[in-house]
Amino acid sequence: MKGMKGARVGNADDDKHAGLSIGEVADATGLSVHALRFFEREELFLRPIPRTGGGRRVYAAADVEWLALCNRLRASGMPIAELKRFAGLVRSGPGNEAERLALLQEHERAVRARIEELDASLEIIHGKVLAYEKHVREGTAAGVWAPTASR
Amino acid sequence: MKGMKGARVGNADDDKHAGLSIGEVADATGLSVHALRFFEREELFLRPIPRTGGGRRVYAAADVEWLALCNRLRASGMPIAELKRFAGLVRSGPGNEAERLALLQEHERAVRARIEELDASLEIIHGKVLAYEKHVREGTAAGVWAPTASR
DNA sequence: GCTTGATCTAGATCGCAGTCTAGGTTCTAG
DNA sequence: CTAGAACCTAGACTGCGATCTAGATCAAGC
């Protein structure tokens, strides 16, 4: 029972999972323990993460859920600074929902724009792929290949 | 006629545009002159860019076309290192088309995967936006908002 | 000829988002 | 009691992709 991380054995909350260690949260979210500490320094959590008597972080399921959303926002290109702003809004409680909405809408807009840009690039790239496929298949220099000329 | 950069006045190739200055290429491609020099150091061009007697770079239309493709590849997330590899393949002339094709196919695959990831994130984010819109409209706490709890 | 703007090289610096290190401390199984 | 895994803090370092600086040169219009 060495590599069992923070699971307090025979603690009766083996199932209830009252608190999670940083390692468990890392496993659950895919973030590294380094990243989790970094996120905390950057104030990306919705609350100060509480500690055990020994000084270790004790996360709740809600923190993991929040991190899952953070992961989505990050994966869709939201910079840390903006995520931080969002976290700050949520942290300061009700009353700023319109602001949060605006932030999310703006991000949604950005993501859609990014997807469109990728679609446009994809079209070009796919065109190149087709040209090269044809070239490789038939030997016809339909794309452009001369080292000096271009492409 | 001060800000006319590299256009050689009355040189008869006002229209033919035999050679472009770095500034003109910057304007044409959206890359900064710094970036263009950086690209050259990184060997991303298909040829050594020739110089005037005075040591200034003289680009050809083909270079601009190549940069346009580079921009597309970069915009779709291709790292400089991979672009460099591609440039190297093209530079070394015919005979490696299959390798170029493989590189482009792999990139196409990566771009499609990235788009799918963004689509997935977008769905989540849009869901949040809808929840917040409803909340702001109706005051119903349908999303999750408590500062301590989560979200 | 002189001023002004564009360009040159080499190298330093930047922002982002972590990642890693050093030097400890805490826990838990055996 | 002890080994070893997991954890702690503060701060240094990394990789990428530029971007900027310094100090000089070149080119064009007046």
Tab-separated table of C-alpha atoms (C1' of nucleotides) in Angstrom:
chain	number	residue	atom	x	y	z
A	1	MET	CA	0.000	0.000	0.000
A	2	LYS	CA	2.879	2.368	-0.749
A	3	GLY	CA	1.767	4.311	-3.788
A	4	MET	CA	-1.655	5.162	-2.534
A	5	LYS	CA	-1.060	8.839	-2.092
A	6	GLY	CA	-3.444	10.730	0.096
A	7	ALA	CA	-6.039	8.033	0.751
A	8	ARG	CA	-6.322	7.781	4.511
A	9	VAL	CA	-6.619	4.061	5.046
A	10	GLY	CA	-9.460	2.820	7.243
A	11	ASN	CA	-10.568	6.380	7.705
A	12	ALA	CA	-14.177	5.489	6.844
A	13	ASP	CA	-14.165	8.114	4.095
A	14	ASP	CA	-12.446	5.813	1.686
A	15	ASP	CA	-15.678	6.189	-0.239
A	16	LYS	CA	-16.934	9.555	0.888
A	17	HIS	CA	-13.653	11.122	-0.225
A	18	ALA	CA	-14.004	14.157	1.997
A	19	GLY	CA	-10.719	15.711	0.903
A	20	LEU	CA	-8.314	15.191	-1.959
A	21	SER	CA	-4.556	15.501	-1.914
A	22	ILE	CA	-2.743	17.477	-4.578
A	23	GLY	CA	-1.609	14.235	-6.195
A	24	GLU	CA	-5.135	12.935	-6.433
A	25	VAL	CA	-6.292	16.179	-7.959
A	26	ALA	CA	-3.427	16.013	-10.413
A	27	ASP	CA	-4.532	12.542	-11.445
A	28	ALA	CA	-8.155	13.629	-11.687
A	29	THR	CA	-7.532	16.718	-13.786
A	30	GLY	CA	-4.492	15.864	-15.828
A	31	LEU	CA	-2.703	18.904	-14.424
A	32	SER	CA	0.705	18.398	-12.833
A	33	VAL	CA	1.155	19.069	-9.130
A	34	HIS	CA	3.445	21.878	-10.214
A	35	ALA	CA	0.688	23.344	-12.316
A	36	LEU	CA	-1.759	23.096	-9.439
A	37	ARG	CA	0.550	25.026	-7.143
A	38	PHE	CA	1.162	27.498	-9.956
A	39	PHE	CA	-2.606	27.940	-10.445
A	40	GLU	CA	-2.944	28.661	-6.764
A	41	ARG	CA	-0.195	31.282	-6.815
A	42	GLU	CA	-1.964	32.838	-9.781
A	43	GLU	CA	-5.211	32.950	-7.828
A	44	LEU	CA	-7.133	30.834	-10.276
A	45	PHE	CA	-9.085	29.020	-7.604
A	46	LEU	CA	-12.414	30.156	-6.256
A	47	ARG	CA	-11.205	30.039	-2.688
A	48	PRO	CA	-8.020	29.648	-0.686
A	49	ILE	CA	-7.287	25.940	-0.685
A	50	PRO	CA	-7.339	24.788	2.947
A	51	ARG	CA	-4.449	22.879	4.506
A	52	THR	CA	-4.061	19.986	6.899
A	53	GLY	CA	-2.278	20.530	10.185
A	54	GLY	CA	0.908	19.516	8.393
A	55	GLY	CA	0.454	22.177	5.761
A	56	ARG	CA	-0.812	20.012	2.930
A	57	ARG	CA	-3.467	21.144	0.518
A	58	VAL	CA	-6.904	19.605	0.891
A	59	TYR	CA	-9.054	19.922	-2.193
A	60	ALA	CA	-12.776	19.326	-2.498
A	61	ALA	CA	-14.696	17.782	-5.372
A	62	ALA	CA	-15.909	21.261	-6.262
A	63	ASP	CA	-12.325	22.365	-6.838
A	64	VAL	CA	-11.854	19.518	-9.265
A	65	GLU	CA	-15.010	20.511	-11.121
A	66	TRP	CA	-13.771	24.066	-11.346
A	67	LEU	CA	-10.432	22.826	-12.665
A	68	ALA	CA	-12.250	20.815	-15.306
A	69	LEU	CA	-13.862	24.019	-16.530
A	70	CYS	CA	-10.506	25.779	-16.347
A	71	ASN	CA	-9.037	23.049	-18.503
A	72	ARG	CA	-11.721	23.601	-21.109
A	73	LEU	CA	-11.188	27.322	-21.108
A	74	ARG	CA	-7.428	26.914	-21.330
A	75	ALA	CA	-7.713	24.265	-24.036
A	76	SER	CA	-9.786	26.677	-26.059
A	77	GLY	CA	-7.086	29.306	-25.827
A	78	MET	CA	-8.109	31.483	-22.907
A	79	PRO	CA	-5.008	33.121	-21.445
A	80	ILE	CA	-4.269	32.694	-17.745
A	81	ALA	CA	-4.896	36.397	-17.182
A	82	GLU	CA	-8.453	36.167	-18.461
A	83	LEU	CA	-9.134	32.978	-16.565
A	84	LYS	CA	-7.887	34.782	-13.502
A	85	ARG	CA	-10.314	37.594	-14.122
A	86	PHE	CA	-13.148	35.128	-14.485
A	87	ALA	CA	-12.176	33.345	-11.282
A	88	GLY	CA	-12.068	36.684	-9.519
A	89	LEU	CA	-15.591	37.499	-10.643
A	90	VAL	CA	-16.961	34.172	-9.483
A	91	ARG	CA	-15.026	34.436	-6.237
A	92	SER	CA	-16.550	37.770	-5.387
A	93	GLY	CA	-19.959	36.192	-5.370
A	94	PRO	CA	-23.308	37.165	-6.891
A	95	GLY	CA	-23.897	40.541	-8.442
A	96	ASN	CA	-21.527	40.444	-11.399
A	97	GLU	CA	-23.169	37.753	-13.497
A	98	ALA	CA	-23.541	40.129	-16.426
A	99	GLU	CA	-19.805	40.697	-16.414
A	100	ARG	CA	-19.092	36.986	-16.292
A	101	LEU	CA	-21.524	36.476	-19.139
A	102	ALA	CA	-19.797	39.131	-21.205
A	103	LEU	CA	-16.443	37.513	-20.577
A	104	LEU	CA	-17.729	34.097	-21.607
A	105	GLN	CA	-19.481	35.480	-24.662
A	106	GLU	CA	-16.323	37.218	-25.744
A	107	HIS	CA	-14.397	34.011	-25.311
A	108	GLU	CA	-16.978	32.082	-27.264
A	109	ARG	CA	-16.636	34.618	-30.037
A	110	ALA	CA	-12.861	34.211	-29.970
A	111	VAL	CA	-13.122	30.438	-30.125
A	112	ARG	CA	-15.504	30.582	-33.084
A	113	ALA	CA	-13.144	32.960	-34.838
A	114	ARG	CA	-10.229	30.643	-34.159
A	115	ILE	CA	-12.150	27.700	-35.564
A	116	GLU	CA	-12.959	29.666	-38.682
A	117	GLU	CA	-9.325	30.590	-39.109
A	118	LEU	CA	-8.338	26.963	-38.760
A	119	ASP	CA	-10.996	25.922	-41.255
A	120	ALA	CA	-9.639	28.420	-43.740
A	121	SER	CA	-6.080	27.219	-43.234
A	122	LEU	CA	-7.219	23.654	-43.449
A	123	GLU	CA	-8.685	24.269	-46.848
A	124	ILE	CA	-5.364	25.599	-48.145
A	125	ILE	CA	-3.413	22.804	-46.552
A	126	HIS	CA	-5.747	20.147	-47.824
A	127	GLY	CA	-5.375	21.627	-51.296
A	128	LYS	CA	-1.614	21.255	-50.974
A	129	VAL	CA	-2.005	17.688	-49.796
A	130	LEU	CA	-4.163	16.858	-52.795
A	131	ALA	CA	-1.663	18.441	-55.145
A	132	TYR	CA	1.203	16.483	-53.601
A	133	GLU	CA	-0.785	13.270	-53.656
A	134	LYS	CA	-1.405	13.760	-57.334
A	135	HIS	CA	2.199	14.641	-57.926
A	136	VAL	CA	3.486	11.609	-56.068
A	137	ARG	CA	0.967	9.406	-57.850
A	138	GLU	CA	1.428	10.722	-61.368
A	139	GLY	CA	4.669	12.595	-61.418
A	140	THR	CA	2.915	15.701	-62.747
A	141	ALA	CA	4.285	18.839	-61.179
A	142	ALA	CA	0.929	20.434	-60.508
A	143	GLY	CA	1.924	22.134	-57.284
A	144	VAL	CA	4.988	24.313	-57.330
A	145	TRP	CA	8.258	22.764	-56.354
A	146	ALA	CA	11.313	24.458	-57.788
A	147	PRO	CA	13.733	25.247	-54.961
A	148	THR	CA	14.391	28.751	-56.228
A	149	ALA	CA	11.018	29.593	-57.707
A	150	SER	CA	8.792	28.950	-54.713
A	151	ARG	CA	6.496	26.764	-52.662
B	1	MET	CA	7.594	60.836	-51.893
B	2	LYS	CA	9.171	60.244	-48.542
B	3	GLY	CA	7.545	57.117	-47.224
B	4	MET	CA	7.822	55.091	-50.355
B	5	LYS	CA	10.285	52.585	-49.092
B	6	GLY	CA	12.115	50.535	-51.654
B	7	ALA	CA	10.332	51.662	-54.831
B	8	ARG	CA	13.074	52.816	-57.188
B	9	VAL	CA	11.551	55.906	-58.759
B	10	GLY	CA	11.544	56.157	-62.532
B	11	ASN	CA	13.224	52.807	-62.719
B	12	ALA	CA	10.714	51.592	-65.309
B	13	ASP	CA	9.879	48.611	-63.127
B	14	ASP	CA	7.479	50.646	-61.081
B	15	ASP	CA	4.979	48.157	-62.404
B	16	LYS	CA	7.132	45.128	-63.010
B	17	HIS	CA	8.289	45.217	-59.390
B	18	ALA	CA	11.420	43.227	-60.009
B	19	GLY	CA	12.571	43.235	-56.376
B	20	LEU	CA	10.935	43.986	-53.071
B	21	SER	CA	12.472	45.572	-50.016
B	22	ILE	CA	12.033	44.033	-46.600
B	23	GLY	CA	9.535	46.750	-45.710
B	24	GLU	CA	7.431	46.032	-48.743
B	25	VAL	CA	7.448	42.347	-47.961
B	26	ALA	CA	6.464	43.128	-44.398
B	27	ASP	CA	3.505	45.141	-45.675
B	28	ALA	CA	2.580	42.423	-48.130
B	29	THR	CA	2.713	39.547	-45.683
B	30	GLY	CA	1.753	41.108	-42.388
B	31	LEU	CA	5.024	39.910	-40.881
B	32	SER	CA	7.247	42.459	-39.184
B	33	VAL	CA	10.652	43.248	-40.618
B	34	HIS	CA	12.036	41.731	-37.435
B	35	ALA	CA	10.118	38.542	-38.099
B	36	LEU	CA	11.394	38.424	-41.676
B	37	ARG	CA	14.995	38.661	-40.537
B	38	PHE	CA	14.248	36.087	-37.872
B	39	PHE	CA	12.725	33.762	-40.480
B	40	GLU	CA	15.847	34.108	-42.542
B	41	ARG	CA	18.127	33.281	-39.608
B	42	GLU	CA	15.934	30.257	-38.970
B	43	GLU	CA	16.373	29.164	-42.571
B	44	LEU	CA	12.697	29.218	-43.378
B	45	PHE	CA	13.191	30.559	-46.874
B	46	LEU	CA	13.611	28.435	-49.951
B	47	ARG	CA	16.788	30.184	-50.931
B	48	PRO	CA	19.315	32.652	-49.582
B	49	ILE	CA	17.725	36.065	-50.017
B	50	PRO	CA	19.969	38.078	-52.355
B	51	ARG	CA	21.272	41.533	-51.420
B	52	THR	CA	21.812	44.820	-53.187
B	53	GLY	CA	25.302	46.260	-53.405
B	54	GLY	CA	24.515	48.093	-50.209
B	55	GLY	CA	23.659	44.878	-48.409
B	56	ARG	CA	19.883	45.144	-48.422
B	57	ARG	CA	17.625	42.213	-48.935
B	58	VAL	CA	15.890	41.914	-52.287
B	59	TYR	CA	12.866	39.674	-52.238
B	60	ALA	CA	11.001	38.250	-55.215
B	61	ALA	CA	7.281	37.711	-55.621
B	62	ALA	CA	7.905	33.997	-55.150
B	63	ASP	CA	9.278	34.682	-51.679
B	64	VAL	CA	6.098	36.509	-50.781
B	65	GLU	CA	4.021	33.595	-52.024
B	66	TRP	CA	6.070	31.223	-49.955
B	67	LEU	CA	5.607	33.459	-46.917
B	68	ALA	CA	1.866	33.423	-47.507
B	69	LEU	CA	1.942	29.641	-47.263
B	70	CYS	CA	4.169	29.889	-44.192
B	71	ASN	CA	1.616	32.195	-42.618
B	72	ARG	CA	-1.103	29.652	-43.220
B	73	LEU	CA	0.954	26.864	-41.755
B	74	ARG	CA	1.929	28.985	-38.754
B	75	ALA	CA	-1.640	30.211	-38.262
B	76	SER	CA	-2.779	26.634	-38.161
B	77	GLY	CA	-0.303	25.857	-35.405
B	78	MET	CA	2.704	24.431	-37.175
B	79	PRO	CA	5.798	25.042	-35.036
B	80	ILE	CA	8.755	26.847	-36.567
B	81	ALA	CA	10.838	23.678	-36.349
B	82	GLU	CA	8.436	21.742	-38.537
B	83	LEU	CA	8.091	24.593	-40.995
B	84	LYS	CA	11.860	24.634	-41.156
B	85	ARG	CA	11.900	20.956	-41.958
B	86	PHE	CA	9.371	21.487	-44.718
B	87	ALA	CA	11.349	24.396	-46.137
B	88	GLY	CA	14.441	22.230	-46.079
B	89	LEU	CA	12.704	19.525	-48.058
B	90	VAL	CA	11.454	21.929	-50.701
B	91	ARG	CA	14.829	23.626	-50.825
B	92	SER	CA	16.634	20.417	-51.565
B	93	GLY	CA	14.585	20.025	-54.720
B	94	PRO	CA	12.700	17.123	-56.300
B	95	GLY	CA	12.980	13.609	-54.971
B	96	ASN	CA	11.463	13.967	-51.550
B	97	GLU	CA	7.864	14.734	-52.461
B	98	ALA	CA	6.615	11.731	-50.524
B	99	GLU	CA	8.256	13.102	-47.388
B	100	ARG	CA	6.730	16.529	-47.934
B	101	LEU	CA	3.369	14.910	-48.476
B	102	ALA	CA	3.682	12.958	-45.239
B	103	LEU	CA	4.564	16.113	-43.361
B	104	LEU	CA	1.595	17.978	-44.780
B	105	GLN	CA	-0.754	15.076	-44.153
B	106	GLU	CA	0.384	14.896	-40.556
B	107	HIS	CA	-0.169	18.585	-40.153
B	108	GLU	CA	-3.599	18.321	-41.700
B	109	ARG	CA	-4.406	15.610	-39.214
B	110	ALA	CA	-3.196	17.811	-36.351
B	111	VAL	CA	-5.293	20.728	-37.544
B	112	ARG	CA	-8.413	18.578	-37.787
B	113	ALA	CA	-7.767	17.284	-34.283
B	114	ARG	CA	-7.324	20.823	-33.001
B	115	ILE	CA	-10.597	21.878	-34.593
B	116	GLU	CA	-12.363	18.974	-32.969
B	117	GLU	CA	-10.935	19.901	-29.603
B	118	LEU	CA	-12.088	23.456	-30.056
B	119	ASP	CA	-15.522	22.276	-31.099
B	120	ALA	CA	-15.782	20.204	-27.953
B	121	SER	CA	-14.702	23.111	-25.763
B	122	LEU	CA	-17.034	25.405	-27.598
B	123	GLU	CA	-19.950	23.208	-26.739
B	124	ILE	CA	-19.143	23.414	-23.033
B	125	ILE	CA	-18.555	27.132	-23.165
B	126	HIS	CA	-21.704	27.777	-25.106
B	127	GLY	CA	-23.602	25.785	-22.493
B	128	LYS	CA	-22.178	28.067	-19.820
B	129	VAL	CA	-23.137	31.114	-21.822
B	130	LEU	CA	-26.686	29.859	-22.151
B	131	ALA	CA	-26.882	29.171	-18.424
B	132	TYR	CA	-25.593	32.637	-17.601
B	133	GLU	CA	-27.934	34.256	-20.092
B	134	LYS	CA	-30.838	32.507	-18.457
B	135	HIS	CA	-29.583	33.455	-15.027
B	136	VAL	CA	-29.138	37.092	-15.939
B	137	ARG	CA	-32.540	37.125	-17.621
B	138	GLU	CA	-34.523	35.295	-14.981
B	139	GLY	CA	-32.485	35.397	-11.815
B	140	THR	CA	-32.632	31.623	-11.547
B	141	ALA	CA	-29.363	30.190	-10.349
B	142	ALA	CA	-29.236	27.418	-12.912
B	143	GLY	CA	-25.488	27.374	-13.351
B	144	VAL	CA	-23.356	27.116	-10.256
B	145	TRP	CA	-22.217	30.324	-8.634
B	146	ALA	CA	-21.449	30.091	-4.964
B	147	PRO	CA	-17.932	31.427	-4.352
B	148	THR	CA	-17.012	28.528	-2.081
B	149	ALA	CA	-18.994	25.751	-3.693
B	150	SER	CA	-17.742	25.927	-7.261
B	151	ARG	CA	-18.014	27.068	-10.827
C	1	DG	C1'	25.769	68.235	-48.777
C	2	DC	C1'	22.542	67.170	-45.435
C	3	DT	C1'	18.618	65.330	-43.330
C	4	DT	C1'	15.537	61.718	-42.842
C	5	DG	C1'	13.923	57.267	-43.148
C	6	DA	C1'	14.784	52.552	-44.212
C	7	DT	C1'	17.861	49.058	-43.554
C	8	DC	C1'	21.873	46.375	-41.695
C	9	DT	C1'	24.105	42.943	-37.874
C	10	DA	C1'	24.526	40.874	-33.486
C	11	DG	C1'	22.765	40.095	-29.530
C	12	DA	C1'	19.659	41.164	-25.464
C	13	DT	C1'	15.072	41.014	-23.819
C	14	DC	C1'	10.230	39.764	-23.490
C	15	DG	C1'	5.665	37.259	-22.389
C	16	DC	C1'	3.609	33.169	-21.662
C	17	DA	C1'	2.794	29.067	-19.234
C	18	DG	C1'	4.437	26.252	-17.012
C	19	DT	C1'	8.431	23.013	-15.222
C	20	DC	C1'	12.056	21.946	-12.296
C	21	DT	C1'	15.395	22.333	-8.306
C	22	DA	C1'	16.945	22.673	-3.710
C	23	DG	C1'	16.355	21.854	0.665
C	24	DG	C1'	13.451	20.623	3.712
C	25	DT	C1'	8.826	18.366	6.280
C	26	DT	C1'	4.981	14.997	6.822
C	27	DC	C1'	2.894	10.533	6.620
C	28	DT	C1'	2.193	5.812	6.630
C	29	DA	C1'	3.468	0.881	5.964
C	30	DG	C1'	6.204	-2.493	7.792
D	1	DC	C1'	11.639	3.261	14.481
D	2	DT	C1'	12.644	3.870	9.896
D	3	DA	C1'	12.356	4.003	4.940
D	4	DG	C1'	10.439	6.054	1.297
D	5	DA	C1'	6.693	8.327	-1.012
D	6	DA	C1'	4.310	12.412	-1.144
D	7	DC	C1'	4.272	16.878	0.020
D	8	DC	C1'	5.917	21.832	1.257
D	9	DT	C1'	8.052	26.837	-0.214
D	10	DA	C1'	10.685	30.001	-2.857
D	11	DG	C1'	12.702	30.839	-6.648
D	12	DA	C1'	15.397	29.629	-10.870
D	13	DC	C1'	14.941	27.877	-15.379
D	14	DT	C1'	12.869	26.371	-19.877
D	15	DG	C1'	11.075	26.714	-24.790
D	16	DC	C1'	8.811	29.179	-28.106
D	17	DG	C1'	8.400	32.917	-31.000
D	18	DA	C1'	9.204	36.648	-31.696
D	19	DT	C1'	10.473	41.755	-30.583
D	20	DC	C1'	13.532	45.276	-29.441
D	21	DT	C1'	18.127	47.734	-28.871
D	22	DA	C1'	22.446	49.677	-30.164
D	23	DG	C1'	25.213	51.417	-33.249
D	24	DA	C1'	26.186	51.793	-37.920
D	25	DT	C1'	25.193	52.162	-43.071
D	26	DC	C1'	22.559	53.212	-47.142
D	27	DA	C1'	19.495	55.835	-50.130
D	28	DA	C1'	16.501	59.678	-51.642
D	29	DG	C1'	14.704	64.222	-51.714
D	30	DC	C1'	15.628	69.005	-51.033
